[in-house]
Coordinates of C-alpha atoms in Angstrom, one line a residue:
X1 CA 62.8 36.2 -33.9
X2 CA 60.8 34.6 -31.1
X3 CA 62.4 31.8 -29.0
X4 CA 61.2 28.6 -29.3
X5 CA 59.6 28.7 -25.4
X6 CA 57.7 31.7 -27.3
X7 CA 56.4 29.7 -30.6
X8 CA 55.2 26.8 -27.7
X9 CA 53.0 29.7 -25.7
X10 CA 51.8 31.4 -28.6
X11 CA 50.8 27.7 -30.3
X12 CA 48.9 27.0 -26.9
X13 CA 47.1 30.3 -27.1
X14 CA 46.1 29.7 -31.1
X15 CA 45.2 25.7 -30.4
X16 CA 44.8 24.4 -27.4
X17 CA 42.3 26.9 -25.4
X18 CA 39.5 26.8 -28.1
X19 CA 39.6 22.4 -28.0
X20 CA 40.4 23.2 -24.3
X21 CA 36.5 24.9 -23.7
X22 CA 35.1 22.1 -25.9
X23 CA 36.6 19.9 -24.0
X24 CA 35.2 21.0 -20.5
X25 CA 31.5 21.5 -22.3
X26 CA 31.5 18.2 -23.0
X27 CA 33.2 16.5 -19.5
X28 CA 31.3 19.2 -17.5
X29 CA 28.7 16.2 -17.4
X30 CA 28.7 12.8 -15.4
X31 CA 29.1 10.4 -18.5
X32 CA 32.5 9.0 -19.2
X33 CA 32.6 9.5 -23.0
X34 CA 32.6 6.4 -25.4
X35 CA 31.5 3.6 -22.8
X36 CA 29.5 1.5 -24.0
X37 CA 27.7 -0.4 -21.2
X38 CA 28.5 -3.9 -21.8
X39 CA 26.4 -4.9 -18.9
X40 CA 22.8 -3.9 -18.4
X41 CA 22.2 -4.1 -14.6
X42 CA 18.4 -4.2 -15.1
X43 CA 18.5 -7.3 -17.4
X44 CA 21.2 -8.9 -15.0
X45 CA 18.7 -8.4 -12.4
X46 CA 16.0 -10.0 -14.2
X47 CA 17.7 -12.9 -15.3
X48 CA 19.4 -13.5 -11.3
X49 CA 15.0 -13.1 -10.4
X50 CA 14.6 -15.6 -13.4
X51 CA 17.1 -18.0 -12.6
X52 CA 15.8 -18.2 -8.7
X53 CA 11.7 -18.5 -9.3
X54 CA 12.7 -20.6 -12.0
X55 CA 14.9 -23.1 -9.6
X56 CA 12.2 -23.0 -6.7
X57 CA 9.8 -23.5 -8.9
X58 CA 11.5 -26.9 -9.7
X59 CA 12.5 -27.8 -6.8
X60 CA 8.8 -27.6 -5.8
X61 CA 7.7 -29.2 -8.3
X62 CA 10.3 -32.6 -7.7
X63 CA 9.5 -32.3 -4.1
X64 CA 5.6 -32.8 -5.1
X65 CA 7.0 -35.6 -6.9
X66 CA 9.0 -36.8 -4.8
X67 CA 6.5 -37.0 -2.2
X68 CA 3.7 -38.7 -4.1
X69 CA 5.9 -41.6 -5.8
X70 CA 6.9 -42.1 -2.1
X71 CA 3.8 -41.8 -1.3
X72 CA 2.5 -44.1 -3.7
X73 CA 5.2 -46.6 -3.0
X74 CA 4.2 -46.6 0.5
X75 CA 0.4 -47.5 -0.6
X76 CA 2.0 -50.3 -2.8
X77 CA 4.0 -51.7 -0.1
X78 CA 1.0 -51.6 2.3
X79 CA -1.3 -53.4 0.2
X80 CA 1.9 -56.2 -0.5
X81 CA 2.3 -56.1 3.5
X82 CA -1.6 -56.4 4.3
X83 CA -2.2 -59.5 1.6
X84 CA 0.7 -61.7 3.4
X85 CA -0.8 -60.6 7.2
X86 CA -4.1 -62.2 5.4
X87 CA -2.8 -65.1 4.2
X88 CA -0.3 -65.8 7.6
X89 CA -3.6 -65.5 9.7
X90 CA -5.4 -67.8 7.4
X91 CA -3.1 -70.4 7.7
X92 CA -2.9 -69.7 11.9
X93 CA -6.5 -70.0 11.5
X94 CA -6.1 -74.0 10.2
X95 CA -3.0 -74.4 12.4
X96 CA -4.7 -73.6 15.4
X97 CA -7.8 -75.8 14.4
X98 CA -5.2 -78.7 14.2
X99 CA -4.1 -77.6 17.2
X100 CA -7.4 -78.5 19.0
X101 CA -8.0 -81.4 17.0
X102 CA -4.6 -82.5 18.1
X103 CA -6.0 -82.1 22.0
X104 CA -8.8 -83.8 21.4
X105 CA -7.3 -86.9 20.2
X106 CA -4.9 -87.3 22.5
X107 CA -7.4 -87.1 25.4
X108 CA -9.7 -89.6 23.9
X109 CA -6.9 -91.7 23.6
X110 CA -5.6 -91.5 26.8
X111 CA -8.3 -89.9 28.8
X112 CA -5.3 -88.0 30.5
X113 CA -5.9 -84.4 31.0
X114 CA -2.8 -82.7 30.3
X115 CA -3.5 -83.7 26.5
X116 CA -6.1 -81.4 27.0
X117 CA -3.7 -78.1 26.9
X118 CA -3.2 -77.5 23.2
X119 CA -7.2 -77.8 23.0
X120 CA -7.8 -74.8 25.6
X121 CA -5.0 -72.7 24.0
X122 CA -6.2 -73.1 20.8
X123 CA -10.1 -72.0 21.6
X124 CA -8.8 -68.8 23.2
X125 CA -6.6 -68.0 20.2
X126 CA -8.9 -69.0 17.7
X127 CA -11.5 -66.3 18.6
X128 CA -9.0 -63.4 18.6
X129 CA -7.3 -65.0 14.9
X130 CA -11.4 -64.6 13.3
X131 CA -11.7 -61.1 14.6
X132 CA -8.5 -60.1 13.1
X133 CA -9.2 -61.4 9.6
X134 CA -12.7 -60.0 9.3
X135 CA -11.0 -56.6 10.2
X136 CA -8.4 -56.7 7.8
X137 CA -10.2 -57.9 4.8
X138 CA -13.5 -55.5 5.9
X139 CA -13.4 -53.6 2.4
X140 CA -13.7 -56.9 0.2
X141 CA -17.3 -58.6 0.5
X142 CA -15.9 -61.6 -1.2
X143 CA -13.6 -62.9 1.4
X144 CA -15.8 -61.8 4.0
X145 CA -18.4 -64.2 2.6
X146 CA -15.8 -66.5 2.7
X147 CA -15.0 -65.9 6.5
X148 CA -18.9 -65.9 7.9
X149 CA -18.7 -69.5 5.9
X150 CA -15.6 -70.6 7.8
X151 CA -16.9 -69.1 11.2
X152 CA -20.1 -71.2 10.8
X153 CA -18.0 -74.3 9.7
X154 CA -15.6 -73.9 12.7
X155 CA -18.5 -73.3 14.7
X156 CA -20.0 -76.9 14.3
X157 CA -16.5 -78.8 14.2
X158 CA -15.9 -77.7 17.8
X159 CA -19.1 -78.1 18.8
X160 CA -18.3 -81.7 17.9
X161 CA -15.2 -81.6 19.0
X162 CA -16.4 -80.4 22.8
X163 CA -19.3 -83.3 22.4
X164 CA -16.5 -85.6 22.1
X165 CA -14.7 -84.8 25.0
X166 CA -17.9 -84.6 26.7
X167 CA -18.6 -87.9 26.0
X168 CA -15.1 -89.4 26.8
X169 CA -14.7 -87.9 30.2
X170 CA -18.2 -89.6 31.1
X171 CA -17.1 -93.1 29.1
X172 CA -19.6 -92.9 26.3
X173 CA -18.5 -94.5 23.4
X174 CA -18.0 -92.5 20.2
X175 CA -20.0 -93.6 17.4
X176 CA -18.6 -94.0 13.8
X177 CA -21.3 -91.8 12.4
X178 CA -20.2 -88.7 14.5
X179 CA -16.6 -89.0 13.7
X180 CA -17.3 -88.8 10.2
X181 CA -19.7 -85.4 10.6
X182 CA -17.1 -83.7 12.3
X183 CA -14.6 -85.0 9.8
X184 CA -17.1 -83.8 7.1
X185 CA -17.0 -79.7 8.3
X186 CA -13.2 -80.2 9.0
X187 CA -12.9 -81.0 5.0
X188 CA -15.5 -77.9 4.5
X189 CA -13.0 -75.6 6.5
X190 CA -9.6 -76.8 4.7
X191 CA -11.5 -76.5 1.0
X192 CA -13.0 -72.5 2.3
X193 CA -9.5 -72.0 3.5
X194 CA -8.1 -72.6 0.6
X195 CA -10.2 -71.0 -1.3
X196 CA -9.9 -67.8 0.6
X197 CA -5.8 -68.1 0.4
X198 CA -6.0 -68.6 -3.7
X199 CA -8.5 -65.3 -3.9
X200 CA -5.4 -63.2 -1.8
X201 CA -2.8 -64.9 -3.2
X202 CA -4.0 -63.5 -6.4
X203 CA -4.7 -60.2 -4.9
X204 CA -0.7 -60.6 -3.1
X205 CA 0.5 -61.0 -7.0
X206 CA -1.5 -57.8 -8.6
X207 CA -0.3 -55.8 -6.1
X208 CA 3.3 -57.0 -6.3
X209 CA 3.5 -56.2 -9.8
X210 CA 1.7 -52.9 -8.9
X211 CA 5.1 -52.1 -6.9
X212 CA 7.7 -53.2 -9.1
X213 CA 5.5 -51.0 -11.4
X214 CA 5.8 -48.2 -9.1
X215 CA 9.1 -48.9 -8.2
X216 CA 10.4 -48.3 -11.8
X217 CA 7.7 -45.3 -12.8
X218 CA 9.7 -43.7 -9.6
X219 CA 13.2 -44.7 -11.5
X220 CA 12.1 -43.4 -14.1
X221 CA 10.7 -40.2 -12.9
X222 CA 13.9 -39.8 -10.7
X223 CA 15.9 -40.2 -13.6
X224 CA 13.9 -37.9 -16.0
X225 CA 13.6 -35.1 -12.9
X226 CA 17.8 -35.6 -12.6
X227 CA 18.3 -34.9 -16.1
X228 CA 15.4 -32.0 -16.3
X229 CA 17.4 -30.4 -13.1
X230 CA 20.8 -31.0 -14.8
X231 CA 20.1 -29.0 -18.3
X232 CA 18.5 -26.2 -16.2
X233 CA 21.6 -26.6 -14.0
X234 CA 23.6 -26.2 -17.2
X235 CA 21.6 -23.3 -18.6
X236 CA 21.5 -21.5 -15.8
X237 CA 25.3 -21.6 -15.5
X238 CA 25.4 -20.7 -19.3
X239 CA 23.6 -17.6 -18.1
X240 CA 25.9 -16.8 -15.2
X241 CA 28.9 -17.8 -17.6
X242 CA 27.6 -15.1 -20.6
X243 CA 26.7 -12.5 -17.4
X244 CA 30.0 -12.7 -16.0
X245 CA 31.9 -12.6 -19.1
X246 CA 29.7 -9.4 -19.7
X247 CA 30.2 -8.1 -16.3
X248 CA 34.1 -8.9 -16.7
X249 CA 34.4 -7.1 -20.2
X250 CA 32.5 -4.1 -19.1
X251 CA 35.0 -3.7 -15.8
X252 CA 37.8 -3.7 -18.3
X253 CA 36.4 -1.6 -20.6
X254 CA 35.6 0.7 -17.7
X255 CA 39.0 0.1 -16.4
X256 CA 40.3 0.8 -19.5
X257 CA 38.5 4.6 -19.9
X258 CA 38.7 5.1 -16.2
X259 CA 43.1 4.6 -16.8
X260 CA 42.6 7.1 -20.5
X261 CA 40.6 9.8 -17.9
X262 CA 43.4 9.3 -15.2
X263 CA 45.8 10.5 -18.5
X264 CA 43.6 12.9 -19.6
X265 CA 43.3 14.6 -16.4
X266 CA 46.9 13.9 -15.9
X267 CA 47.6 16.0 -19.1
X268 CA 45.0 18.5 -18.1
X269 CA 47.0 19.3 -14.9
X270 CA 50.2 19.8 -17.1
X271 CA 48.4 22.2 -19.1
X272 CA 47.2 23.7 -16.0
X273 CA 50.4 24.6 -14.7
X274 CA 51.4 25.7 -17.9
X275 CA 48.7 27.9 -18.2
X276 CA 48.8 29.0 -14.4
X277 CA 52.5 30.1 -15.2
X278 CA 53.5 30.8 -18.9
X279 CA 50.7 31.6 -20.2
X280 CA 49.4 34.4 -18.1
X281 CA 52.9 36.0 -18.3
X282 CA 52.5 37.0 -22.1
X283 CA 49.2 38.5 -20.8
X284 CA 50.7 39.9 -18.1
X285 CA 53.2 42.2 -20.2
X286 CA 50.5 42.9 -23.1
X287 CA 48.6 44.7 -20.1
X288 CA 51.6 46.6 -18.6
X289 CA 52.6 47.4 -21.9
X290 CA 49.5 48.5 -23.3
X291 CA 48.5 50.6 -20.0
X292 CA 52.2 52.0 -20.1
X293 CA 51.4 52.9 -23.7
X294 CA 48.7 55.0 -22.4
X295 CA 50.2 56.6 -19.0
X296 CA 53.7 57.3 -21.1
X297 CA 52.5 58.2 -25.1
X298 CA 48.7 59.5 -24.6
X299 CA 49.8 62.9 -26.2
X300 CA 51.0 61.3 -29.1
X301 CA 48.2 58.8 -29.6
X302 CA 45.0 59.6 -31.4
X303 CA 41.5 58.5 -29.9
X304 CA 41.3 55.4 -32.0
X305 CA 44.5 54.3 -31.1
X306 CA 43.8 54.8 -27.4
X307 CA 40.2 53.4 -27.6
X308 CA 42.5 50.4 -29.2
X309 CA 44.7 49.9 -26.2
X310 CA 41.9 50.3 -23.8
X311 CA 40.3 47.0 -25.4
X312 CA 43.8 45.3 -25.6
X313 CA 43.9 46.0 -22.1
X314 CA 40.7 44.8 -21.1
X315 CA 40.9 41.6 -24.0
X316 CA 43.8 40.9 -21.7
X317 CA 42.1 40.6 -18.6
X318 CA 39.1 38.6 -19.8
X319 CA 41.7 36.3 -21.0
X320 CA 43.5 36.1 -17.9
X321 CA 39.8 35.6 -15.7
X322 CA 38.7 33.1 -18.4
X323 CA 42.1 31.3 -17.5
X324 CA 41.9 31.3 -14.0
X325 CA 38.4 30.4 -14.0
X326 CA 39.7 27.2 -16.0
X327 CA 42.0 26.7 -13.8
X328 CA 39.5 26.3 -10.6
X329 CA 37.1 24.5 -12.6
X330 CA 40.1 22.3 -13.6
X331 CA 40.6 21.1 -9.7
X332 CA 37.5 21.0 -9.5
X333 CA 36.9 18.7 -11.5
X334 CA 40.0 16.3 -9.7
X335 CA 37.8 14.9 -6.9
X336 CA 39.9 13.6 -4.1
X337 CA 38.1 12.3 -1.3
X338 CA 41.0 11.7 1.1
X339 CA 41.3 15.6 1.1
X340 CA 37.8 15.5 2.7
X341 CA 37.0 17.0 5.8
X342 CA 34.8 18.6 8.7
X343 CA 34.1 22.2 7.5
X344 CA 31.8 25.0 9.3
X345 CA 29.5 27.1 6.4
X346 CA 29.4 29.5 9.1
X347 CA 33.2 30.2 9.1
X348 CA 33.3 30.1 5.5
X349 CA 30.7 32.3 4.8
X350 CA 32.3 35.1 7.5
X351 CA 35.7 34.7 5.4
X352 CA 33.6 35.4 1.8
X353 CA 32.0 38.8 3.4
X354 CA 35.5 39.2 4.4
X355 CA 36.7 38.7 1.2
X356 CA 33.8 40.6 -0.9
X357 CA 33.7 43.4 1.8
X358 CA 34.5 46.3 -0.9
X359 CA 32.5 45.1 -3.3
X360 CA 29.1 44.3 -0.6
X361 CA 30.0 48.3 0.3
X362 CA 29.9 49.4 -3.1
X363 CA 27.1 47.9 -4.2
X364 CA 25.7 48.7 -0.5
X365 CA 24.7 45.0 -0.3
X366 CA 23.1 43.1 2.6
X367 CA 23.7 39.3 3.4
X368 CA 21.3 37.7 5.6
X369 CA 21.8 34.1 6.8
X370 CA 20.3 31.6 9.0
X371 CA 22.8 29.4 11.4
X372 CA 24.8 27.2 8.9
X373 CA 25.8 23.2 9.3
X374 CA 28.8 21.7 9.6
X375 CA 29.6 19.4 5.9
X376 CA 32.5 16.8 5.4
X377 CA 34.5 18.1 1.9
X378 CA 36.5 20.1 0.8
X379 CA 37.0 23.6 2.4
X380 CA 38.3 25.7 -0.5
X381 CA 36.1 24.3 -2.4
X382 CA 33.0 25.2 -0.8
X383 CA 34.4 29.0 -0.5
X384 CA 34.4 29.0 -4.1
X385 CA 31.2 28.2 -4.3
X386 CA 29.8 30.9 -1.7
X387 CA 31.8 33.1 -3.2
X388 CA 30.7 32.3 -7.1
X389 CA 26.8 32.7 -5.4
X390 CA 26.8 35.3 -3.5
X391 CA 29.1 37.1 -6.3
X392 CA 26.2 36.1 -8.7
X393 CA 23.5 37.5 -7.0
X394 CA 26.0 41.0 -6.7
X395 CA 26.3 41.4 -10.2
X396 CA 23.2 41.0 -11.8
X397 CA 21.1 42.9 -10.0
X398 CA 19.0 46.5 -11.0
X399 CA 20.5 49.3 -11.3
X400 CA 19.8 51.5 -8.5
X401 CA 18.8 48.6 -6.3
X402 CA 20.8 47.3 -3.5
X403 CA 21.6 43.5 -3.9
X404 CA 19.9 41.6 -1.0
X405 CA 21.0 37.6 -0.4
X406 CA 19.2 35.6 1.9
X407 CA 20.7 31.9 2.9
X408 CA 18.4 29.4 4.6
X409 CA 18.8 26.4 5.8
X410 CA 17.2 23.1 6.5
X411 CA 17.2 19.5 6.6
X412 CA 14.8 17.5 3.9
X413 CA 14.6 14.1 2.8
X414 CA 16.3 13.0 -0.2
X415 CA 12.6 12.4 -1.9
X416 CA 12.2 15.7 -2.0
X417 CA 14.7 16.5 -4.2
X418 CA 13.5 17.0 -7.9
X419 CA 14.7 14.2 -10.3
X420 CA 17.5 12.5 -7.6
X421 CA 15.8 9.4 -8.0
X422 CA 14.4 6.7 -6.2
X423 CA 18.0 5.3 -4.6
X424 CA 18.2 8.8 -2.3
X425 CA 14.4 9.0 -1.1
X426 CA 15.7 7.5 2.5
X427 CA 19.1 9.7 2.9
X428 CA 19.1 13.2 4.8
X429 CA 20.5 16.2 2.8
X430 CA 21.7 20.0 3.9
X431 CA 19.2 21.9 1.6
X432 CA 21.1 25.9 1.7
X433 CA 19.1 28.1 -0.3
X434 CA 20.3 31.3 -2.2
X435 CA 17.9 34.0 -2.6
X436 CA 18.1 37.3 -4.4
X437 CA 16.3 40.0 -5.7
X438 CA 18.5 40.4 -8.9
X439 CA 17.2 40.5 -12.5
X440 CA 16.7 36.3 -12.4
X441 CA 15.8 34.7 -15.5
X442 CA 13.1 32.6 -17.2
X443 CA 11.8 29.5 -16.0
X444 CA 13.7 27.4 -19.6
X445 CA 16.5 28.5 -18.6
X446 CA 17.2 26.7 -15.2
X447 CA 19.2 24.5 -16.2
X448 CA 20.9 26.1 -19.1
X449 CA 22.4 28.5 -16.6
X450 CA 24.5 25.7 -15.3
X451 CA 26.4 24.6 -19.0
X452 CA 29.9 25.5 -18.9
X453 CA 29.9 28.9 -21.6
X454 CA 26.8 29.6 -21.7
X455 CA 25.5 33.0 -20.7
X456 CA 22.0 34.4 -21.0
X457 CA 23.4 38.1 -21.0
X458 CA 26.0 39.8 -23.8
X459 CA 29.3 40.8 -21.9
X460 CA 28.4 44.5 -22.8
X461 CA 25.4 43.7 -20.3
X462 CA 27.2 41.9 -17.7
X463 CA 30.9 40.6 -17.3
X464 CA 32.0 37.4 -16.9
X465 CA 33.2 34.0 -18.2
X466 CA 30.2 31.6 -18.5
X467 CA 32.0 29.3 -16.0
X468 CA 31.1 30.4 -12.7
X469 CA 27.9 28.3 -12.0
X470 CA 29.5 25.2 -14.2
X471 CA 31.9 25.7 -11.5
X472 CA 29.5 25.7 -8.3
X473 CA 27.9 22.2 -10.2
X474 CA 30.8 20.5 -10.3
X475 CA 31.6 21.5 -6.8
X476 CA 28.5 20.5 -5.4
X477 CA 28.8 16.8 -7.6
X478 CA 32.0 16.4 -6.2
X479 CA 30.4 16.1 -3.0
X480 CA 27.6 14.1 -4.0
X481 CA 24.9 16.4 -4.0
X482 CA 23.1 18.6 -5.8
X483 CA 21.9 22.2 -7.1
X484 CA 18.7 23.5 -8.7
X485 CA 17.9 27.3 -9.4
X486 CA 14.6 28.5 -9.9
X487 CA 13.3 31.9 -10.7
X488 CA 11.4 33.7 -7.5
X489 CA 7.7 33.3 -8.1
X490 CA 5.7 36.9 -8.5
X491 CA 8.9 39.0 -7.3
X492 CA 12.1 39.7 -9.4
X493 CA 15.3 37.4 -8.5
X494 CA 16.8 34.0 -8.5
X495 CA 16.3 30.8 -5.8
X496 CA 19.7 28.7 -6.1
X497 CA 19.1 25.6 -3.8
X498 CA 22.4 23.8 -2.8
X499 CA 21.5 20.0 -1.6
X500 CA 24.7 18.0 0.5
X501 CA 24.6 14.7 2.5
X502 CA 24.1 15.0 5.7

C-alpha cells in the first residue's frame, strides 16, 4: 500500500513534469502570454505629434489673424483720425483768417498799433496751417484743387487786407469799392472752405462705417476663431481622454498578468522545492536499488535482466539531470536585480577550470582566454553560464580531437549587434566570444539551438537535456543582454557571442 506522501510524488512524476517542459517552452520567451496590448505606443505617438502640429498650426493661423484685423483696425482708425486733422485744420484755416481780419479792423478803427497783434500772428500761422493741409490730403487731387483755389483766394484777401493798413497808417481814405473786393474773395474763401469740409466730412463718414465694419468682422472672427479653438480644445482632450483610458486599462491588465506571473512563479518555486527534495529521493533509491541489484544478485540475473537494470539505472540519472537542470533554469528565470552585483569573469572563469579540471584532463582540453571585464549581475549565475559553454564546446567535439575554447573579449557599440534594434545603437556592451573546434552545426540552426528541448543530436550521439543553452539565454536576458552563435566559417566548430552592458 503506498502512503499517501507516495501517491502525491508519483502523481507529480505521471502529471506535472510533462505540462512542466511545456510550460518552460513556451515562457522560455520574453512575451507575457495572453496580453493583449491595449495601448499601441506608435499610434499614441502619432496622435501626441498630431495633436501638437495641429495646435501650432492654429495658433499660427489666429495669430495671422489676429494681426491683420488689428492691423486693419489700425488702417481704419488712421483714416478716421487723418479726416478730423483735415477738417480741424480747415476750420483753423478760416479761424485764423478772422483772426487777421479782426486786426485789421480794429487798427483802422483806431489807428492804434497794438490792434495790430492778432493780424501778425495770424500771417505767420496761416502759412504753416496751408502747408499742413496740402500734405495731408497729397493723395486726393480733388481737395487739392480745392486748396490751390483757397491759396489763391487768401492770397488776394491779404493783399487787400495789407493795402488797407497801408493806406490807414498814411491817412488815405478807404474807398467803398475796395471794401467790397476784399469782401468778395472773403465770401470765395468761406464758400471753397466749405466745400472742402463737406467733400471730408463725407470721406470722415465712409470711413467710420468702414471701422465699425471692421470692428464687428474682428468680433466676429474672434468669436468664430474662440469657438474653432474650443472644439479642437475639446477633441483633443477627447483624444487624451480615450488614450488615457487606454493607457489606464492596459496598466491594469498588465498589472493584472504581471500579479497571475508573480503566482505562477510563486507556484513554480513550490514545485521546485518539491522536486529539489521529494522528488529526486524516489530516484535516488531506484538507482541504489537497481545498482545494488547488480553488485549483490549478478549471478542470478540473466543478461536481459541486467542490460534492464543498467537502463533503469541510467533512466534514473537523466531524470534526475533533467530535474536539476529545471531547477537552475527555474531561478533563472526569477530575475532579482537587488541580488546584483560587481563580478570579475576572470575569477569566475579560474573557478569553472577548477571545477571542470577532470573532465579538461580527460578530454586533454585547452582553454585560452583573453583578460576578462568586470560585469554588474549575478555571480552564480554567470558561472553557470561559463560553465554550460565551455561544457558545450567539451562535449561535442571529434573523436580523437582535443577540445580547444578560445574566449575574446571586446568592447562594441550596441549597433553592432544583429537584430537589438534601433533603441541600443548608442549603449556600450561586453561582446565575450566562445570559440571551438567541435562538430558545430548548420547555419538554420542558430537559433534553434537556443529552444528549451530541442536538440540537434539523438542522446545515443550525445548526452544531455536540451536545456543547457535555454539556460545560458535566459541568463544572459536576465541581464539585459544578449547571445548569438554562429557556425565557424571554412573550419569545423561553433562561435557563441555573449553581449552584456557595459
Amino acid at each position: 500500500m503506498r502512503t499517501r506522501a507516495q501517491k502525491i510524488k508519483v502523481w507529480f512524476l505521471i502529471r506535472f513534469l510533462p505540462k512542466l517542459g511545456k510550460y518552460f517552452h513556451s515562457f522560455s520567451g520574453k512575451k507575457i502570454p495572453n496580453l493583449n496590448p491595449l495601448y499601441s505606443v506608435p499610434s499614441a505617438l502619432f496622435t501626441i505629434i498630431l495633436a501638437t502640429f495641429v495646435s501650432l498650426l492654429l495658433l499660427v493661423f489666429l495669430s495671422w489673424v489676429t494681426f491683420n484685423h488689428f492691423e486693419e483696425m489700425g488702417k481704419r482708425t488712421n483714416d478716421v483720425a487723418h479726416s478730423y486733422q483735415i477738417r480741424f485744420l480747415n476750420k483753423e484755416l478760416i479761424k485764423t483768417l478772422v483772426d487777421i481780419e479782426t486786426g485789421q479792423r480794429g487798427f483802422l478803427l483806431s489807428h492804434q498799433a497794438h490792434f495790430l497783434g492778432p493780424y501778425k500772428k495770424g500771417l505767420e500761422n496761416i502759412k504753416q496751417i496751408q502747408v499742413d493741409l496740402k500734405e495731408l490730403v497729397r493723395d486726393n487731387d480733388t481737395q487739392l484743387k480745392r486748396l490751390d483755389s483757397l491759396d489763391i483766394f487768401i492770397k488776394q484777401r491779404l493783399i487787400f487786407i495789407r493795402g488797407n493798413i497801408a493806406r490807414a497808417q498814411e491817412n488815405i481814405p478807404i474807398d467803398l469799392k475796395t471794401l467790397n473786393l476784399g469782401k468778395g474773395y472773403m465770401d470765395k474763401i468761406r464758400a471753397t472752405s466749405e466745400r472742402f469740409d463737406q467733400q471730408e466730412k463725407g470721406y470722415l463718414e465712409v470711413r467710420i462705417e468702414l471701422q465699425k465694419s471692421a470692428d464687428h468682422n474682428m468680433s466676429l472672427y474672434l468669436l468664430g476663431l474662440c469657438g474653432l479653438a474650443l472644439a479642437f480644445l475639446a477633441v483633443f482632450f477627447r483624444l487624451l481622454y480615450v488614450e488615457l483610458s487606454r493607457r489606464i486599462g492596459f496598466q491594469t491588465e498588465l498589472e493584472n498578468k504581471l500579479s497571475e506571473l508573480e503566482r505562477t512563479n510563486a507556484e513554480l518555486e513550490q514545485f521546485a522545492y518539491v522536486a529539489s527534495h521529494d522528488l529526486q529521493e524516489p530516484l535516488r533509491k531506484i538507482r541504489a536499488f537497481s545498482e545494488r541489484l547488480q553488485v549483490r544478485h549478478a549471478p542470478q540475473l540473466n543478461e536481459d535482466a541486467q542490460n534492464s537494470l543498467v537502463k533503469i539505472s541510467q533512466s534514473a540519472m537523466r531524470m534526475q539531470n533533467l530535474i536539476n537542470d529545471l531547477l537552475a533554469f527555474s531561478k533563472a528565470t526569477n530575475r532579482r536585480e537587488e541580488n546584483f552585483a560587481k563580478v570579475d569573469l576572470n575569477e569566475v572563469l579560474k573557478n569553472i577550470r577548477e571545477e571542470l579540471s577532470e573532465r579538461i584532463v580527460q578530454k586533454n582540453a585547452r582553454i585560452i582566454s583573453q583578460p576578462l571585464p568586470e560585469v554588474l549581475g549575478v555571480r552564480s549565475q554567470f558561472e553557470q553560464l561559463f560553465t554550460n559553454l565551455i561544457s558545450n564546446s567539451m562535449k561535442y567535439c571529434h573523436d580523437g580531437v582535443a577540445p580547444m575554447v578560445a574566449i575574446d573579449y571586446q568592447q562594441v557599440a550596441g549597433g553592432e549587434i544583429p537584430n537589438a534594434g534601433d533603441l541600443q545603437s548608442e549603449n556600450i556592451y561586453h561582446r565575450i566570444t566562445f570559440t571551438d573546434n567541435g562538430i558545430g552545426f548548420e547555419p538554420q540552426y542558430a537559433e534553434k539551438i537556443f529552444v528549451i528541448f530541442q536538440r540537434l543530436h539523438s542522446r545515443n550521439e550525445f548526452e544531455g537535456t536540451g536545456i543547457g543553452l535555454s539556460l545560458c539565454r535566459r541568463i544572459v536576458t536576465n541581464h539585459n543582454g544578449y547571445i548569438l552563435a554562429e557556425p565557424r566559417q571554412g573550419e569545423s566548430g561553433a562561435i557563441f557571442h555573449v553581449y552584456l552592458p557595459k
